[in-house]
RNA sequence: GGGGGAAUGUCCCGAGCGGCAAAGGGGGCGGACUGUAAAUCCGCUGGCUAAGCCUUCGCAGGUUCGAGUCCUGCUUCCCCCA
């Protein structure tokens, strides 16, 4: 599939940067893209109030689509979120209330605004609840359901896996692919959408949509999937100790987001620079070629560029500076994450163990105790050896705060208030 | 409808003669080594006012000095027969 040589800037870019996993028809899509006639959508669930790093790759694809003169559509799954996609999951997804979905949707909207231009005639954002919610069951069965073969649906990976593993697959989830297919058709009719993009796990669902389109008389539709991202050591991308790496600043600060990218494995740096920044390829090639400790420079560029896209250039530079002060100069940057503790409490003396719990660095006093055993806790850069140690106002440094560190990378400031 | 099997530490998989805070993995976290990397090695991976106390093995009862383990009922899932 990769021996195809595209003419269009869109496909050239995507292929060169490693976004392409599979495509239903390269030549046909390339022809559309060369004329700026691609209208492509990616669907996003509204199960959380923020998207996470896992979604970023497809957002970047939409952005490149726009940058190369085509039209992106961000589809909010306000309707499908009420059903739940069984793809790649063993367990039935929680079904959210409409209020939760709407609230999540509003937050997610803000993220897209940073990557896409929604001006008149530009990118489109819509919600499939618009056409899915008013659907009439009988009509839907008659117009759409008739085109689906249960035999074939049963043979699809997403379904087959669940059956083979003897996992429950509810009827409502079984219907998810019908709804997603119908979305594609509906978007084709409403916006002339002719391409759906998504992760490689979406291939089956997307191809179903293409089929449905053919049967329901839309122009030819296309599928383009990107690889599912894992790190070079095989871990799922976008998970940290704290959980998902959220895009929204309210869920994860710019500093923590910067740190996430800074901690990229050596082997991933080039790949991530191509996928998650807009830096020119020759510049990336130069950074990627750095070896040994030099590759850290590339990681900083990656972190700052990726953070700038999401949180703005200024926040990204600030995060880089905070990191520099903390890690390279060994100092205490004033804008590390922090918590406030009433002055009176500090006067009375606050136990180290509970201080670390308060700071959210460890889950319980017990864990704090154990970490002291292994030398993982530090106060103002001094290793904690006595679990009975208490913190008082006198421990505040000239910056006016007490620095708690858990491991080498996690720091929280305690500020008297 | 009948018969058989399963549910374990709230991340997952998974052992468990009536003495069990419960083997072993994976994952995660910390330490050492490094470069805020990977690999490797070591340690940790229920809670608390901590030589003690409390809460955990699908749910509810029972037997017992003592129950994850035995008995009864229930729930859910799987397999075979109808």
Tab-separated table of C-alpha atoms (C1' of nucleotides) in Angstrom:
chain	number	residue	atom	x	y	z
A	1	UNK	CA	0.000	0.000	0.000
A	2	UNK	CA	2.908	2.300	0.576
A	3	UNK	CA	4.385	1.868	-2.891
A	4	UNK	CA	1.854	4.391	-4.149
A	5	UNK	CA	3.333	7.759	-5.117
A	6	UNK	CA	0.804	10.490	-4.503
A	7	UNK	CA	0.528	13.734	-6.458
A	8	UNK	CA	-1.525	15.636	-3.946
A	9	UNK	CA	0.150	17.614	-1.212
A	10	UNK	CA	-2.297	16.139	1.274
A	11	UNK	CA	-1.375	12.504	0.701
A	12	UNK	CA	2.276	13.303	0.174
A	13	UNK	CA	2.420	14.943	3.555
A	14	UNK	CA	0.464	12.280	5.373
A	15	UNK	CA	2.492	9.463	3.903
A	16	UNK	CA	5.815	11.169	4.474
A	17	UNK	CA	4.946	11.878	8.090
A	18	UNK	CA	3.710	8.419	8.908
A	19	UNK	CA	0.000	9.020	9.297
A	20	UNK	CA	-1.131	6.426	6.804
A	21	UNK	CA	-1.961	2.877	7.729
A	22	UNK	CA	-4.555	1.838	5.188
A	23	UNK	CA	-6.556	3.469	2.429
A	24	UNK	CA	-9.484	2.110	0.455
A	25	UNK	CA	-8.349	3.663	-2.828
A	26	UNK	CA	-5.180	5.751	-2.922
A	27	UNK	CA	-5.436	6.806	-6.558
A	28	UNK	CA	-8.991	8.006	-6.361
A	29	UNK	CA	-8.462	9.842	-3.086
A	30	UNK	CA	-5.260	11.377	-4.403
A	31	UNK	CA	-7.094	12.766	-7.411
A	32	UNK	CA	-9.686	14.420	-5.187
A	33	UNK	CA	-7.053	15.797	-2.866
A	34	UNK	CA	-5.058	17.269	-5.732
A	35	UNK	CA	-8.066	19.407	-6.583
A	36	UNK	CA	-8.833	20.316	-3.002
A	37	UNK	CA	-12.076	18.401	-3.150
A	38	UNK	CA	-11.622	16.138	-0.165
A	39	UNK	CA	-14.166	16.627	2.580
A	40	UNK	CA	-13.101	14.351	5.395
A	41	UNK	CA	-14.470	13.638	8.802
A	42	UNK	CA	-13.276	12.014	11.979
A	43	UNK	CA	-15.723	11.073	14.701
A	44	UNK	CA	-15.046	11.709	18.365
A	45	UNK	CA	-16.851	10.356	21.382
A	46	UNK	CA	-17.953	12.644	24.109
A	47	UNK	CA	-17.295	10.251	26.950
A	48	UNK	CA	-14.948	12.592	28.822
A	49	UNK	CA	-14.733	16.366	29.212
A	50	UNK	CA	-11.482	16.399	27.285
A	51	UNK	CA	-9.849	14.551	24.469
A	52	UNK	CA	-6.526	12.907	25.211
A	53	UNK	CA	-3.258	12.354	23.412
A	54	UNK	CA	-4.667	9.308	21.692
A	55	UNK	CA	-7.004	11.575	19.728
A	56	UNK	CA	-4.264	13.947	18.738
A	57	UNK	CA	-3.058	12.027	15.714
A	58	UNK	CA	-6.389	12.260	13.940
A	59	UNK	CA	-6.770	15.912	14.901
A	60	UNK	CA	-3.413	16.512	13.243
A	61	UNK	CA	-4.661	14.719	10.155
A	62	UNK	CA	-7.660	17.013	9.985
A	63	UNK	CA	-5.386	19.975	10.409
A	64	UNK	CA	-3.116	18.856	7.576
A	65	UNK	CA	-6.194	18.326	5.461
A	66	UNK	CA	-7.119	21.944	5.971
A	67	UNK	CA	-3.563	23.163	5.470
A	68	UNK	CA	-3.462	21.422	2.107
A	69	UNK	CA	-6.607	23.072	0.852
A	70	UNK	CA	-9.284	20.551	1.696
A	71	UNK	CA	-12.192	20.583	4.103
A	72	UNK	CA	-12.191	18.890	7.511
A	73	UNK	CA	-15.239	17.944	9.527
A	74	UNK	CA	-15.019	17.242	13.232
A	75	UNK	CA	-17.953	15.079	14.138
A	76	UNK	CA	-19.004	15.035	17.742
A	77	UNK	CA	-20.538	11.728	18.627
A	78	UNK	CA	-23.323	13.216	20.708
A	79	UNK	CA	-25.636	10.526	19.383
A	80	UNK	CA	-23.318	7.545	19.178
A	81	UNK	CA	-21.900	8.212	22.623
A	82	UNK	CA	-25.300	7.170	23.839
A	83	UNK	CA	-24.651	3.757	22.352
A	84	UNK	CA	-20.984	2.867	22.787
A	85	UNK	CA	-18.503	1.483	20.294
A	86	UNK	CA	-17.455	-2.107	20.992
A	87	UNK	CA	-14.284	-1.834	18.888
A	88	UNK	CA	-11.196	-2.861	20.768
A	89	UNK	CA	-12.920	-3.048	24.077
A	90	UNK	CA	-13.789	-6.019	26.144
A	91	UNK	CA	-16.253	-4.285	28.311
A	92	UNK	CA	-19.430	-2.499	27.670
A	93	UNK	CA	-18.909	1.209	27.836
A	94	UNK	CA	-20.752	3.217	30.385
A	95	UNK	CA	-23.651	5.051	28.932
A	96	UNK	CA	-23.706	8.716	29.846
A	97	UNK	CA	-26.647	10.982	30.382
A	98	UNK	CA	-27.457	13.551	27.755
A	99	UNK	CA	-26.460	16.350	30.124
A	100	UNK	CA	-23.019	14.822	30.652
A	101	UNK	CA	-22.567	14.368	26.946
A	102	UNK	CA	-23.503	17.964	26.214
A	103	UNK	CA	-21.151	19.268	28.862
A	104	UNK	CA	-18.300	17.157	27.509
A	105	UNK	CA	-19.058	18.259	23.990
A	106	UNK	CA	-18.776	21.899	24.913
A	107	UNK	CA	-15.330	21.370	26.386
A	108	UNK	CA	-14.054	19.306	23.474
A	109	UNK	CA	-15.171	21.969	21.027
A	110	UNK	CA	-12.591	24.349	22.474
A	111	UNK	CA	-9.764	21.978	21.700
A	112	UNK	CA	-10.627	21.755	18.039
A	113	UNK	CA	-10.629	25.490	17.689
A	114	UNK	CA	-6.881	25.381	18.331
A	115	UNK	CA	-6.160	23.092	15.406
A	116	UNK	CA	-8.781	23.989	12.847
A	117	UNK	CA	-10.127	27.172	11.330
A	118	UNK	CA	-13.903	27.077	11.598
A	119	UNK	CA	-14.422	30.270	9.637
A	120	UNK	CA	-17.092	30.489	6.927
A	121	UNK	CA	-16.470	27.953	4.204
A	122	UNK	CA	-13.699	26.376	6.259
A	123	UNK	CA	-13.836	23.508	8.719
A	124	UNK	CA	-17.156	22.171	9.938
A	125	UNK	CA	-18.109	20.915	13.325
A	126	UNK	CA	-21.296	18.996	13.742
A	127	UNK	CA	-22.939	16.484	16.005
A	128	UNK	CA	-24.471	13.237	14.902
A	129	UNK	CA	-27.171	13.603	17.535
A	130	UNK	CA	-28.656	15.997	15.001
A	131	UNK	CA	-29.698	13.188	12.703
A	132	UNK	CA	-29.450	10.147	14.939
A	133	UNK	CA	-31.650	11.386	17.748
A	134	UNK	CA	-34.757	11.972	15.622
A	135	UNK	CA	-34.404	8.631	13.824
A	136	UNK	CA	-37.462	6.503	13.684
A	137	UNK	CA	-36.717	2.862	14.366
A	138	UNK	CA	-38.966	1.391	11.701
A	139	UNK	CA	-37.751	3.766	9.040
A	140	UNK	CA	-34.153	3.204	10.003
A	141	UNK	CA	-34.548	-0.553	9.757
A	142	UNK	CA	-36.208	-0.213	6.392
A	143	UNK	CA	-33.816	2.319	4.861
A	144	UNK	CA	-30.528	1.413	6.468
A	145	UNK	CA	-30.854	-1.900	8.298
A	146	UNK	CA	-31.836	-3.729	5.118
A	147	UNK	CA	-28.372	-3.091	3.690
A	148	UNK	CA	-26.571	-4.849	6.495
A	149	UNK	CA	-25.856	-8.533	6.529
A	150	UNK	CA	-25.722	-9.974	10.014
A	151	UNK	CA	-23.559	-12.774	8.654
A	152	UNK	CA	-20.975	-10.243	7.643
A	153	UNK	CA	-21.274	-8.188	10.790
A	154	UNK	CA	-20.575	-11.290	12.830
A	155	UNK	CA	-17.379	-11.847	10.903
A	156	UNK	CA	-16.015	-8.390	11.683
A	157	UNK	CA	-13.064	-8.235	14.017
A	158	UNK	CA	-14.674	-5.987	16.569
A	159	UNK	CA	-17.589	-8.368	16.924
A	160	UNK	CA	-15.735	-11.617	16.397
A	161	UNK	CA	-13.294	-10.838	19.172
A	162	UNK	CA	-16.010	-10.258	21.667
A	163	UNK	CA	-17.768	-13.458	20.661
A	164	UNK	CA	-14.621	-15.535	20.722
A	165	UNK	CA	-13.661	-14.272	24.117
A	166	UNK	CA	-17.160	-14.985	25.270
A	167	UNK	CA	-17.605	-11.403	26.269
A	168	UNK	CA	-21.012	-9.915	26.421
A	169	UNK	CA	-21.859	-7.832	23.383
A	170	UNK	CA	-25.164	-6.102	23.818
A	171	UNK	CA	-27.510	-5.459	20.948
A	172	UNK	CA	-27.118	-1.746	21.437
A	173	UNK	CA	-23.367	-2.027	20.826
A	174	UNK	CA	-23.922	-4.381	17.940
A	175	UNK	CA	-25.800	-1.531	16.318
A	176	UNK	CA	-22.964	0.917	16.678
A	177	UNK	CA	-21.538	0.150	13.272
A	178	UNK	CA	-24.868	0.802	11.623
A	179	UNK	CA	-24.981	4.221	13.179
A	180	UNK	CA	-21.394	5.025	12.239
A	181	UNK	CA	-22.017	3.903	8.693
A	182	UNK	CA	-25.112	6.008	8.571
A	183	UNK	CA	-23.143	9.014	9.841
A	184	UNK	CA	-20.869	8.745	6.842
A	185	UNK	CA	-23.810	8.678	4.458
A	186	UNK	CA	-25.506	11.549	6.220
A	187	UNK	CA	-22.335	13.652	6.159
A	188	UNK	CA	-21.952	12.882	2.489
A	189	UNK	CA	-25.457	14.168	1.842
A	190	UNK	CA	-25.200	17.226	4.064
A	191	UNK	CA	-21.624	18.354	3.464
A	192	UNK	CA	-20.426	16.370	0.468
A	193	UNK	CA	-18.141	14.432	2.788
A	194	UNK	CA	-16.216	11.819	0.821
A	195	UNK	CA	-13.601	10.530	3.254
A	196	UNK	CA	-13.618	9.168	6.737
A	197	UNK	CA	-10.397	8.960	8.699
A	198	UNK	CA	-9.685	7.243	11.974
A	199	UNK	CA	-7.476	4.812	13.821
A	200	UNK	CA	-6.746	1.468	12.213
A	201	UNK	CA	-9.249	-0.136	14.582
A	202	UNK	CA	-11.938	1.850	12.795
A	203	UNK	CA	-11.258	0.297	9.408
A	204	UNK	CA	-14.163	-2.119	9.597
A	205	UNK	CA	-16.651	0.515	10.618
A	206	UNK	CA	-15.452	2.928	7.953
A	207	UNK	CA	-15.566	0.395	5.163
A	208	UNK	CA	-19.083	-0.485	6.194
A	209	UNK	CA	-19.961	3.148	5.744
A	210	UNK	CA	-18.518	3.122	2.243
A	211	UNK	CA	-20.624	0.094	1.417
A	212	UNK	CA	-23.741	1.656	2.817
A	213	UNK	CA	-23.039	4.784	0.794
A	214	UNK	CA	-22.824	2.801	-2.403
A	215	UNK	CA	-26.116	1.106	-1.661
A	216	UNK	CA	-27.824	4.318	-0.699
A	217	UNK	CA	-26.547	6.183	-3.729
A	218	UNK	CA	-23.895	8.567	-2.430
A	219	UNK	CA	-20.871	9.452	-4.562
A	220	UNK	CA	-17.850	7.189	-3.988
A	221	UNK	CA	-16.660	7.354	-0.368
A	222	UNK	CA	-13.142	6.694	0.890
A	223	UNK	CA	-11.405	5.333	3.977
A	224	UNK	CA	-8.050	6.375	5.360
A	225	UNK	CA	-6.731	5.042	8.649
A	226	UNK	CA	-3.695	5.869	10.725
A	227	UNK	CA	-1.671	3.417	12.778
A	228	UNK	CA	-2.650	2.921	16.392
A	229	UNK	CA	0.026	4.545	18.418
A	230	UNK	CA	2.208	2.682	20.815
A	231	UNK	CA	5.564	3.701	22.177
A	232	UNK	CA	8.674	1.985	20.898
A	233	UNK	CA	8.597	-0.328	23.904
A	234	UNK	CA	5.068	-1.318	23.078
A	235	UNK	CA	3.150	0.548	25.742
A	236	UNK	CA	-0.086	2.241	24.866
A	237	UNK	CA	0.427	5.841	23.953
A	238	UNK	CA	-0.962	8.471	26.219
A	239	UNK	CA	-1.114	6.712	29.532
A	240	UNK	CA	0.858	7.903	32.514
A	241	UNK	CA	0.813	7.138	36.182
A	242	UNK	CA	-1.961	9.629	36.649
A	243	UNK	CA	-4.034	8.162	33.819
A	244	UNK	CA	-4.751	9.552	30.402
A	245	UNK	CA	-2.776	12.470	29.061
A	246	UNK	CA	-5.522	15.018	28.622
A	247	UNK	CA	-5.357	17.802	26.120
A	248	UNK	CA	-7.482	20.268	28.021
A	249	UNK	CA	-5.545	22.595	30.324
A	250	UNK	CA	-8.186	22.166	32.995
A	251	UNK	CA	-7.468	18.445	33.126
A	252	UNK	CA	-3.694	18.561	32.695
A	253	UNK	CA	-1.496	21.617	33.045
A	254	UNK	CA	0.731	22.829	30.245
A	255	UNK	CA	3.736	21.958	32.395
A	256	UNK	CA	2.636	18.349	32.826
A	257	UNK	CA	1.779	18.146	29.163
A	258	UNK	CA	5.249	19.403	28.271
A	259	UNK	CA	6.731	16.821	30.635
A	260	UNK	CA	4.814	14.052	28.928
A	261	UNK	CA	6.459	14.868	25.606
A	262	UNK	CA	9.825	15.539	27.176
A	263	UNK	CA	9.842	11.960	28.519
A	264	UNK	CA	9.437	10.421	25.096
A	265	UNK	CA	11.655	7.407	24.455
A	266	UNK	CA	14.660	8.007	22.212
A	267	UNK	CA	13.334	5.664	19.582
A	268	UNK	CA	10.076	7.592	19.290
A	269	UNK	CA	11.406	11.109	18.921
A	270	UNK	CA	11.498	11.266	15.141
A	271	UNK	CA	8.185	9.571	14.693
A	272	UNK	CA	6.505	11.858	17.216
A	273	UNK	CA	8.042	15.005	15.738
A	274	UNK	CA	6.571	14.064	12.370
A	275	UNK	CA	3.173	13.197	13.783
A	276	UNK	CA	2.682	15.791	16.493
A	277	UNK	CA	4.401	18.925	15.255
A	278	UNK	CA	4.239	20.933	12.055
A	279	UNK	CA	8.005	21.309	11.855
A	280	UNK	CA	9.410	20.813	8.342
A	281	UNK	CA	10.684	17.327	7.620
A	282	UNK	CA	14.295	18.365	7.027
A	283	UNK	CA	14.394	20.052	10.405
A	284	UNK	CA	12.988	16.886	11.970
A	285	UNK	CA	15.563	14.787	10.166
A	286	UNK	CA	18.287	16.947	11.687
A	287	UNK	CA	16.854	16.616	15.212
A	288	UNK	CA	16.285	12.914	14.826
A	289	UNK	CA	19.894	12.375	13.859
A	290	UNK	CA	21.132	13.645	17.208
A	291	UNK	CA	22.532	10.789	19.200
A	292	UNK	CA	23.358	10.010	22.784
A	293	UNK	CA	22.452	12.724	25.237
A	294	UNK	CA	22.103	15.110	22.309
A	295	UNK	CA	18.719	13.651	21.523
A	296	UNK	CA	17.463	15.436	24.610
A	297	UNK	CA	17.559	18.642	22.581
A	298	UNK	CA	15.185	17.025	20.119
A	299	UNK	CA	12.913	15.991	22.960
A	300	UNK	CA	12.765	19.547	24.228
A	301	UNK	CA	11.845	20.791	20.784
A	302	UNK	CA	9.192	18.113	20.547
A	303	UNK	CA	7.802	19.041	23.957
A	304	UNK	CA	7.745	22.754	23.285
A	305	UNK	CA	6.286	22.463	19.792
A	306	UNK	CA	3.598	19.990	20.827
A	307	UNK	CA	2.707	22.050	23.884
A	308	UNK	CA	2.592	25.241	21.849
A	309	UNK	CA	-0.011	23.738	19.540
A	310	UNK	CA	-2.281	22.875	22.415
A	311	UNK	CA	-1.603	25.487	25.065
A	312	UNK	CA	-0.049	28.322	23.121
A	313	UNK	CA	3.557	29.321	22.504
A	314	UNK	CA	3.830	31.344	25.680
A	315	UNK	CA	2.694	28.541	27.989
A	316	UNK	CA	4.998	26.148	26.181
A	317	UNK	CA	8.019	28.386	26.667
A	318	UNK	CA	7.101	28.838	30.312
A	319	UNK	CA	6.855	25.086	30.797
A	320	UNK	CA	10.231	24.647	29.134
A	321	UNK	CA	11.729	27.256	31.432
A	322	UNK	CA	10.180	25.676	34.535
A	323	UNK	CA	11.641	22.359	33.499
A	324	UNK	CA	15.029	23.915	32.860
A	325	UNK	CA	15.146	25.530	36.293
A	326	UNK	CA	13.976	22.386	38.023
A	327	UNK	CA	15.967	19.734	36.220
A	328	UNK	CA	19.007	21.404	34.788
A	329	UNK	CA	19.708	24.154	37.299
A	330	UNK	CA	18.532	22.052	40.221
A	331	UNK	CA	16.540	24.955	41.565
A	332	UNK	CA	12.966	25.514	42.517
A	333	UNK	CA	10.808	27.055	39.853
A	334	UNK	CA	8.014	29.105	41.328
A	335	UNK	CA	5.405	27.844	38.916
A	336	UNK	CA	5.677	24.153	39.594
A	337	UNK	CA	2.320	22.639	40.478
A	338	UNK	CA	1.436	23.599	44.026
A	339	UNK	CA	-1.087	23.348	46.817
A	340	UNK	CA	-1.889	25.757	49.597
A	341	UNK	CA	-1.807	24.810	53.244
A	342	UNK	CA	-3.167	27.081	56.007
A	343	UNK	CA	-0.350	28.845	57.806
A	344	UNK	CA	-1.697	27.790	61.186
A	345	UNK	CA	-1.354	24.172	60.210
A	346	UNK	CA	2.270	24.670	59.271
A	347	UNK	CA	2.946	26.495	62.502
A	348	UNK	CA	1.661	23.459	64.364
A	349	UNK	CA	3.847	21.232	62.203
A	350	UNK	CA	2.619	19.070	59.345
A	351	UNK	CA	3.733	15.416	59.183
A	352	UNK	CA	5.804	14.612	56.088
A	353	UNK	CA	3.702	11.603	55.257
A	354	UNK	CA	0.434	13.473	55.226
A	355	UNK	CA	2.081	16.376	53.420
A	356	UNK	CA	2.877	14.103	50.496
A	357	UNK	CA	-0.633	12.708	50.572
A	358	UNK	CA	-2.080	16.242	50.614
A	359	UNK	CA	0.092	17.158	47.663
A	360	UNK	CA	-1.401	14.258	45.761
A	361	UNK	CA	1.988	12.706	45.144
A	362	UNK	CA	1.163	9.466	46.946
A	363	UNK	CA	-2.142	7.772	47.571
A	364	UNK	CA	-1.899	7.029	51.280
A	365	UNK	CA	0.258	7.373	54.357
A	366	UNK	CA	1.159	3.756	53.865
A	367	UNK	CA	2.508	4.398	50.392
A	368	UNK	CA	4.414	7.420	51.679
A	369	UNK	CA	5.962	5.234	54.381
A	370	UNK	CA	7.073	2.688	51.821
A	371	UNK	CA	8.482	5.354	49.564
A	372	UNK	CA	10.545	6.689	52.439
A	373	UNK	CA	11.946	3.181	52.768
A	374	UNK	CA	13.073	3.200	49.164
A	375	UNK	CA	14.282	6.774	49.333
A	376	UNK	CA	11.748	8.130	46.885
A	377	UNK	CA	10.585	11.197	48.784
A	378	UNK	CA	12.424	14.475	49.102
A	379	UNK	CA	11.699	17.750	50.871
A	380	UNK	CA	13.547	20.718	49.398
A	381	UNK	CA	15.747	18.199	47.577
A	382	UNK	CA	16.780	16.419	50.789
A	383	UNK	CA	15.828	12.767	50.957
A	384	UNK	CA	13.285	12.020	53.664
A	385	UNK	CA	14.633	9.401	56.051
A	386	UNK	CA	12.448	9.927	59.087
A	387	UNK	CA	8.741	9.245	58.755
A	388	UNK	CA	8.195	11.323	61.871
A	389	UNK	CA	9.626	14.469	60.323
A	390	UNK	CA	7.363	17.493	60.456
A	391	UNK	CA	7.234	20.437	58.125
A	392	UNK	CA	6.905	23.935	59.485
A	393	UNK	CA	7.076	27.464	58.169
A	394	UNK	CA	10.803	27.343	58.715
A	395	UNK	CA	11.076	24.801	55.912
A	396	UNK	CA	9.840	27.298	53.366
A	397	UNK	CA	12.697	28.402	51.163
A	398	UNK	CA	13.328	31.894	49.893
A	399	UNK	CA	10.688	31.252	47.255
A	400	UNK	CA	8.230	31.076	50.135
A	401	UNK	CA	7.279	27.477	49.535
A	402	UNK	CA	8.298	23.973	50.517
A	403	UNK	CA	9.226	21.737	47.605
A	404	UNK	CA	8.071	18.143	47.826
A	405	UNK	CA	9.461	15.706	45.289
A	406	UNK	CA	8.367	12.189	44.515
A	407	UNK	CA	10.902	10.390	42.432
A	408	UNK	CA	12.957	12.492	40.089
A	409	UNK	CA	10.223	14.004	38.052
A	410	UNK	CA	7.248	14.854	40.174
A	411	UNK	CA	7.408	18.029	42.204
A	412	UNK	CA	4.755	19.923	44.134
A	413	UNK	CA	5.165	23.139	46.060
A	414	UNK	CA	3.470	23.674	49.393
A	415	UNK	CA	2.604	27.308	49.910
A	416	UNK	CA	1.565	28.697	53.268
A	417	UNK	CA	-1.764	30.481	53.001
B	1	G	C1'	-36.643	-26.907	31.741
B	2	G	C1'	-32.397	-30.777	33.240
B	3	G	C1'	-27.020	-31.604	34.249
B	4	G	C1'	-21.952	-29.672	34.906
B	5	G	C1'	-18.429	-25.590	35.710
B	6	A	C1'	-16.887	-20.568	37.043
B	7	A	C1'	-16.638	-15.751	39.961
B	8	U	C1'	-9.936	-14.292	44.187
B	9	G	C1'	-6.239	-8.575	46.266
B	10	U	C1'	-11.547	-2.547	42.658
B	11	C	C1'	-5.361	-2.375	36.869
B	12	C	C1'	-5.186	-7.327	34.445
B	13	C	C1'	-4.067	-12.645	34.391
B	14	G	C1'	-3.985	-16.249	38.099
B	15	A	C1'	-2.624	-20.246	42.359
B	16	G	C1'	-4.859	-21.202	46.831
B	17	C	C1'	-4.757	-29.527	52.291
B	18	G	C1'	-9.999	-25.111	57.261
B	19	G	C1'	-4.887	-21.072	60.398
B	20	C	C1'	-4.578	-16.211	54.852
B	21	A	C1'	-3.361	-9.782	54.262
B	22	A	C1'	-3.760	-14.684	50.630
B	23	A	C1'	1.645	-17.986	45.846
B	24	G	C1'	3.230	-16.464	40.923
B	25	G	C1'	3.150	-13.384	36.624
B	26	G	C1'	2.072	-8.887	33.787
B	27	G	C1'	1.432	-3.804	34.448
B	28	G	C1'	2.579	0.314	37.659
B	29	C	C1'	5.689	3.011	41.236
B	30	G	C1'	10.449	3.940	43.773
B	31	G	C1'	15.930	3.119	44.026
B	32	A	C1'	20.810	2.119	41.487
B	33	C	C1'	23.098	2.981	36.581
B	34	U	C1'	22.239	7.014	32.838
B	35	G	C1'	20.718	11.692	29.505
B	36	U	C1'	14.096	13.689	32.881
B	37	A	C1'	15.622	7.801	27.388
B	38	A	C1'	15.878	2.472	26.637
B	39	A	C1'	17.976	-1.998	28.566
B	40	U	C1'	19.589	-4.189	33.195
B	41	C	C1'	19.646	-5.070	38.523
B	42	C	C1'	17.218	-4.227	43.511
B	43	G	C1'	12.839	-2.931	46.361
B	44	C	C1'	7.583	-1.846	46.778
B	45	U	C1'	2.621	-2.642	44.860
B	46	G	C1'	-5.016	-3.237	51.109
B	47	G	C1'	-6.077	0.956	55.040
B	48	C	C1'	-5.051	3.135	59.901
B	49	U	C1'	-3.834	7.009	65.284
B	50	A	C1'	0.979	0.796	63.219
B	51	A	C1'	5.298	-4.655	67.744
B	52	G	C1'	-1.289	-3.472	67.409
B	53	C	C1'	-6.068	-2.665	64.984
B	54	C	C1'	-9.533	-2.612	60.723
B	55	U	C1'	-11.360	-4.085	55.737
B	56	U	C1'	-10.764	-7.629	51.573
B	57	C	C1'	-11.720	-13.657	47.728
B	58	G	C1'	-19.733	-12.466	43.436
B	59	C	C1'	-24.142	-11.643	47.424
B	60	A	C1'	-26.692	-13.388	51.996
B	61	G	C1'	-26.869	-16.824	55.794
B	62	G	C1'	-24.820	-21.380	58.375
B	63	U	C1'	-21.075	-25.132	60.430
B	64	U	C1'	-16.346	-24.198	63.193
B	65	C	C1'	-12.042	-21.832	68.337
B	66	G	C1'	-11.006	-20.308	63.256
B	67	A	C1'	-13.924	-20.020	56.362
B	68	G	C1'	-11.222	-17.642	50.083
B	69	U	C1'	-11.405	-22.891	51.321
B	70	C	C1'	-17.013	-26.869	54.014
B	71	C	C1'	-22.858	-26.465	53.874
B	72	U	C1'	-27.567	-23.754	52.196
B	73	G	C1'	-29.957	-20.085	49.343
B	74	C	C1'	-29.365	-16.144	45.724
B	75	U	C1'	-27.012	-13.309	41.498
B	76	U	C1'	-24.165	-13.291	37.052
B	77	C	C1'	-21.406	-15.851	33.252
B	78	C	C1'	-19.858	-20.325	30.497
B	79	C	C1'	-20.504	-25.516	28.688
B	80	C	C1'	-23.549	-29.939	27.653
B	81	C	C1'	-28.568	-32.026	27.149
B	82	A	C1'	-33.920	-30.493	25.979
